[in-house]
PDB file of C-alpha atoms in Angstrom:
ATOM      1  CA  UNK A1281     -17.205  62.181 -40.856  1.00 43.00           C
ATOM      2  CA  UNK A1282     -16.832  58.508 -39.893  1.00 46.00           C
ATOM      3  CA  UNK A1283     -18.791  56.046 -41.959  1.00 45.00           C
ATOM      4  CA  UNK A1284     -21.123  53.603 -40.283  1.00 49.00           C
ATOM      5  CA  UNK A1285     -19.600  50.757 -42.219  1.00 49.00           C
ATOM      6  CA  UNK A1286     -16.058  50.801 -43.485  1.00 47.00           C
ATOM      7  CA  UNK A1287     -15.732  50.921 -47.291  1.00 47.00           C
ATOM      8  CA  UNK A1288     -12.685  50.887 -49.486  1.00 47.00           C
ATOM      9  CA  UNK A1289     -13.288  54.433 -50.561  1.00 48.00           C
ATOM     10  CA  UNK A1290     -13.351  55.708 -46.999  1.00 47.00           C
ATOM     11  CA  UNK A1291     -10.114  54.032 -45.974  1.00 47.00           C
ATOM     12  CA  UNK A1292      -8.027  56.928 -47.181  1.00 48.00           C
ATOM     13  CA  UNK A1293      -9.192  59.080 -44.313  1.00 46.00           C
ATOM     14  CA  UNK A1294      -6.878  58.638 -41.313  1.00 47.00           C
ATOM     15  CA  UNK A1295      -9.526  59.840 -38.861  1.00 49.00           C
ATOM     16  CA  UNK A1296     -11.883  57.159 -40.118  1.00 45.00           C
ATOM     17  CA  UNK A1297      -9.184  54.481 -39.730  1.00 48.00           C
ATOM     18  CA  UNK A1298      -8.638  55.477 -36.101  1.00 49.00           C
ATOM     19  CA  UNK A1299     -12.361  55.580 -35.477  1.00 49.00           C
ATOM     20  CA  UNK A1300     -12.896  52.184 -37.154  1.00 48.00           C
ATOM     21  CA  UNK A1301     -10.034  50.470 -35.335  1.00 49.00           C
ATOM     22  CA  UNK A1302     -11.197  51.704 -31.941  1.00 52.00           C
ATOM     23  CA  UNK A1303     -14.735  50.455 -32.465  1.00 55.00           C
ATOM     24  CA  UNK A1304     -13.848  47.129 -34.109  1.00 56.00           C
ATOM     25  CA  UNK A1305     -14.509  44.052 -31.987  1.00 58.00           C
ATOM     26  CA  UNK A1306     -13.392  40.456 -32.180  1.00 58.00           C
ATOM     27  CA  UNK A1307     -15.983  37.894 -33.170  1.00 56.00           C
ATOM     28  CA  UNK A1308     -18.298  37.054 -30.331  1.00 56.00           C
ATOM     29  CA  UNK A1309     -17.645  33.916 -28.268  1.00 58.00           C
ATOM     30  CA  UNK A1310     -19.965  32.241 -25.803  1.00 60.00           C
ATOM     31  CA  UNK A1311     -18.010  33.355 -22.731  1.00 56.00           C
ATOM     32  CA  UNK A1312     -17.701  36.917 -24.109  1.00 57.00           C
ATOM     33  CA  UNK A1313     -21.458  37.028 -24.666  1.00 59.00           C
ATOM     34  CA  UNK A1314     -21.916  36.188 -20.995  1.00 67.00           C
ATOM     35  CA  UNK A1315     -19.750  39.096 -19.912  1.00 71.00           C
ATOM     36  CA  UNK A1316     -16.703  36.995 -18.947  1.00 74.00           C
ATOM     37  CA  UNK A1317     -13.350  38.468 -19.881  1.00 84.00           C
ATOM     38  CA  UNK A1318     -10.404  36.545 -21.281  1.00 86.00           C
ATOM     39  CA  UNK A1319      -8.533  37.254 -18.050  1.00 88.00           C
ATOM     40  CA  UNK A1320     -11.342  35.695 -16.017  1.00 89.00           C
ATOM     41  CA  UNK A1321     -11.437  32.693 -18.337  1.00 90.00           C
ATOM     42  CA  UNK A1322      -7.661  32.297 -18.053  1.00 92.00           C
ATOM     43  CA  UNK A1323      -7.931  32.416 -14.264  1.00 93.00           C
ATOM     44  CA  UNK A1324     -10.648  29.756 -14.386  1.00 93.00           C
ATOM     45  CA  UNK A1325      -8.551  27.546 -16.652  1.00 94.00           C
ATOM     46  CA  UNK A1326      -5.515  27.976 -14.387  1.00 95.00           C
ATOM     47  CA  UNK A1327      -7.604  27.122 -11.306  1.00 96.00           C
ATOM     48  CA  UNK A1328      -9.112  24.076 -13.018  1.00 96.00           C
ATOM     49  CA  UNK A1329      -5.664  22.975 -14.161  1.00 96.00           C
ATOM     50  CA  UNK A1330      -4.419  23.208 -10.577  1.00 97.00           C
ATOM     51  CA  UNK A1331      -7.422  21.231  -9.358  1.00 97.00           C
ATOM     52  CA  UNK A1332      -6.852  18.636 -12.059  1.00 97.00           C
ATOM     53  CA  UNK A1333      -3.194  18.317 -11.047  1.00 97.00           C
ATOM     54  CA  UNK A1334      -4.242  17.967  -7.409  1.00 97.00           C
ATOM     55  CA  UNK A1335      -6.713  15.243  -8.394  1.00 97.00           C
ATOM     56  CA  UNK A1336      -4.000  13.481 -10.380  1.00 97.00           C
ATOM     57  CA  UNK A1337      -1.719  13.615  -7.345  1.00 97.00           C
ATOM     58  CA  UNK A1338      -4.496  12.242  -5.145  1.00 97.00           C
ATOM     59  CA  UNK A1339      -5.176   9.439  -7.643  1.00 97.00           C
ATOM     60  CA  UNK A1340      -1.457   8.626  -7.698  1.00 96.00           C
ATOM     61  CA  UNK A1341      -1.441   8.606  -3.885  1.00 96.00           C
ATOM     62  CA  UNK A1342      -4.448   6.283  -3.871  1.00 96.00           C
ATOM     63  CA  UNK A1343      -2.737   3.993  -6.371  1.00 96.00           C
ATOM     64  CA  UNK A1344       0.387   3.937  -4.198  1.00 96.00           C
ATOM     65  CA  UNK A1345      -1.742   3.211  -1.139  1.00 96.00           C
ATOM     66  CA  UNK A1346      -3.518   0.433  -3.047  1.00 95.00           C
ATOM     67  CA  UNK A1347      -0.180  -1.093  -3.975  1.00 95.00           C
ATOM     68  CA  UNK A1348       0.855  -0.868  -0.331  1.00 95.00           C
ATOM     69  CA  UNK A1349      -2.377  -2.559   0.740  1.00 95.00           C
ATOM     70  CA  UNK A1350      -1.828  -5.350  -1.806  1.00 95.00           C
ATOM     71  CA  UNK A1351       1.717  -5.784  -0.500  1.00 95.00           C
ATOM     72  CA  UNK A1352       0.455  -5.928   3.084  1.00 96.00           C
ATOM     73  CA  UNK A1353      -2.229  -8.404   2.018  1.00 96.00           C
ATOM     74  CA  UNK A1354       0.418 -10.675   0.506  1.00 96.00           C
ATOM     75  CA  UNK A1355       2.495 -10.393   3.687  1.00 96.00           C
ATOM     76  CA  UNK A1356      -0.549 -11.230   5.830  1.00 96.00           C
ATOM     77  CA  UNK A1357      -1.291 -14.284   3.681  1.00 95.00           C
ATOM     78  CA  UNK A1358       2.339 -15.374   3.979  1.00 96.00           C
ATOM     79  CA  UNK A1359       2.178 -14.838   7.736  1.00 95.00           C
ATOM     80  CA  UNK A1360      -1.035 -16.873   7.927  1.00 95.00           C
ATOM     81  CA  UNK A1361       0.658 -19.709   6.058  1.00 95.00           C
ATOM     82  CA  UNK A1362       3.642 -19.532   8.436  1.00 95.00           C
ATOM     83  CA  UNK A1363       1.346 -19.538  11.479  1.00 95.00           C
ATOM     84  CA  UNK A1364      -0.543 -22.550  10.103  1.00 94.00           C
ATOM     85  CA  UNK A1365       2.755 -24.363   9.556  1.00 95.00           C
ATOM     86  CA  UNK A1366       3.917 -23.493  13.089  1.00 93.00           C
ATOM     87  CA  UNK A1367       0.633 -24.727  14.542  1.00 92.00           C
ATOM     88  CA  UNK A1368       1.019 -28.002  12.669  1.00 91.00           C
ATOM     89  CA  UNK A1369       4.563 -28.408  14.001  1.00 88.00           C
ATOM     90  CA  UNK A1370       3.427 -27.555  17.532  1.00 86.00           C
ATOM     91  CA  UNK A1371       0.676 -30.174  17.337  1.00 85.00           C
ATOM     92  CA  UNK A1372       3.189 -32.769  16.199  1.00 82.00           C
ATOM     93  CA  UNK A1373       5.560 -31.825  19.035  1.00 80.00           C
ATOM     94  CA  UNK A1374       2.958 -32.041  21.813  1.00 79.00           C
ATOM     95  CA  UNK A1375       1.114 -35.022  20.335  1.00 78.00           C
ATOM     96  CA  UNK A1376       1.022 -37.829  22.928  1.00 74.00           C
ATOM     97  CA  UNK A1377       1.838 -40.371  20.224  1.00 75.00           C
ATOM     98  CA  UNK A1378       4.838 -38.427  18.978  1.00 74.00           C
ATOM     99  CA  UNK A1379       7.052 -35.477  19.712  1.00 75.00           C
ATOM    100  CA  UNK A1380       7.259 -34.565  23.400  1.00 77.00           C
ATOM    101  CA  UNK A1381       4.819 -37.322  24.375  1.00 78.00           C
ATOM    102  CA  UNK A1382       7.005 -39.954  22.747  1.00 80.00           C
ATOM    103  CA  UNK A1383      10.085 -38.379  24.278  1.00 81.00           C
ATOM    104  CA  UNK A1384       8.430 -38.454  27.718  1.00 82.00           C
ATOM    105  CA  UNK A1385       7.632 -42.163  27.278  1.00 83.00           C
ATOM    106  CA  UNK A1386      11.220 -42.880  26.217  1.00 86.00           C
ATOM    107  CA  UNK A1387      12.542 -40.934  29.213  1.00 89.00           C
ATOM    108  CA  UNK A1388      10.256 -42.927  31.529  1.00 90.00           C
ATOM    109  CA  UNK A1389      11.616 -46.185  30.091  1.00 91.00           C
ATOM    110  CA  UNK A1390      15.202 -44.945  30.515  1.00 93.00           C
ATOM    111  CA  UNK A1391      14.465 -43.815  34.053  1.00 93.00           C
ATOM    112  CA  UNK A1392      12.932 -47.208  34.872  1.00 92.00           C
ATOM    113  CA  UNK A1393      15.974 -49.023  33.479  1.00 92.00           C
ATOM    114  CA  UNK A1394      18.277 -46.683  35.418  1.00 92.00           C
ATOM    115  CA  UNK A1395      16.408 -47.477  38.628  1.00 92.00           C
ATOM    116  CA  UNK A1396      16.705 -51.212  37.867  1.00 91.00           C
ATOM    117  CA  UNK A1397      20.442 -50.876  37.184  1.00 92.00           C
ATOM    118  CA  UNK A1398      20.923 -48.840  40.336  1.00 90.00           C
ATOM    119  CA  UNK A1399      19.162 -51.521  42.358  1.00 90.00           C
ATOM    120  CA  UNK A1400      21.221 -54.260  40.673  1.00 90.00           C
ATOM    121  CA  UNK A1401      24.399 -52.308  41.299  1.00 91.00           C
ATOM    122  CA  UNK A1402      23.543 -51.929  45.016  1.00 91.00           C
ATOM    123  CA  UNK A1403      22.873 -55.668  45.276  1.00 89.00           C
ATOM    124  CA  UNK A1404      26.185 -56.433  43.588  1.00 88.00           C
ATOM    125  CA  UNK A1405      28.021 -54.104  45.950  1.00 87.00           C
ATOM    126  CA  UNK A1406      26.346 -55.621  48.966  1.00 86.00           C
ATOM    127  CA  UNK A1407      27.290 -59.087  47.733  1.00 86.00           C
ATOM    128  CA  UNK A1408      30.925 -58.062  47.183  1.00 85.00           C
ATOM    129  CA  UNK A1409      31.025 -56.433  50.614  1.00 82.00           C
ATOM    130  CA  UNK A1410      29.774 -59.639  52.224  1.00 82.00           C
ATOM    131  CA  UNK A1411      32.472 -61.732  50.527  1.00 81.00           C
ATOM    132  CA  UNK A1412      35.438 -59.764  51.632  1.00 73.00           C
ATOM    133  CA  UNK A1413      36.587 -58.001  54.725  1.00 65.00           C
TER     134      UNK A1413
END
């Protein structure tokens, strides 16, 4: 005869001990009360852990991408500064008061003087040719 509640006096009976141990249950937990087994809970925890790791990897990828974007932004700003400097130099080069404009004026003066010297040289040659046979 198995007792309904285990007592110290009844523990001597081996049949009662087997009966008591087979009917004993662990304290109730909230997931056990809902009919969820430990195996199911473990599977859920494993799945959530995988999802959490995937989210961590995605966050790390986003952080890497953000760092790449910041790097590109710095490069674009540097490029903009270089372009602005090049535009300033180009303006100075093509400025009519300086750069190529000034060079063109100087070349025109040199060309004019060369034409004058060429004309003077022709006159001198003609004069020398007239003096001698």
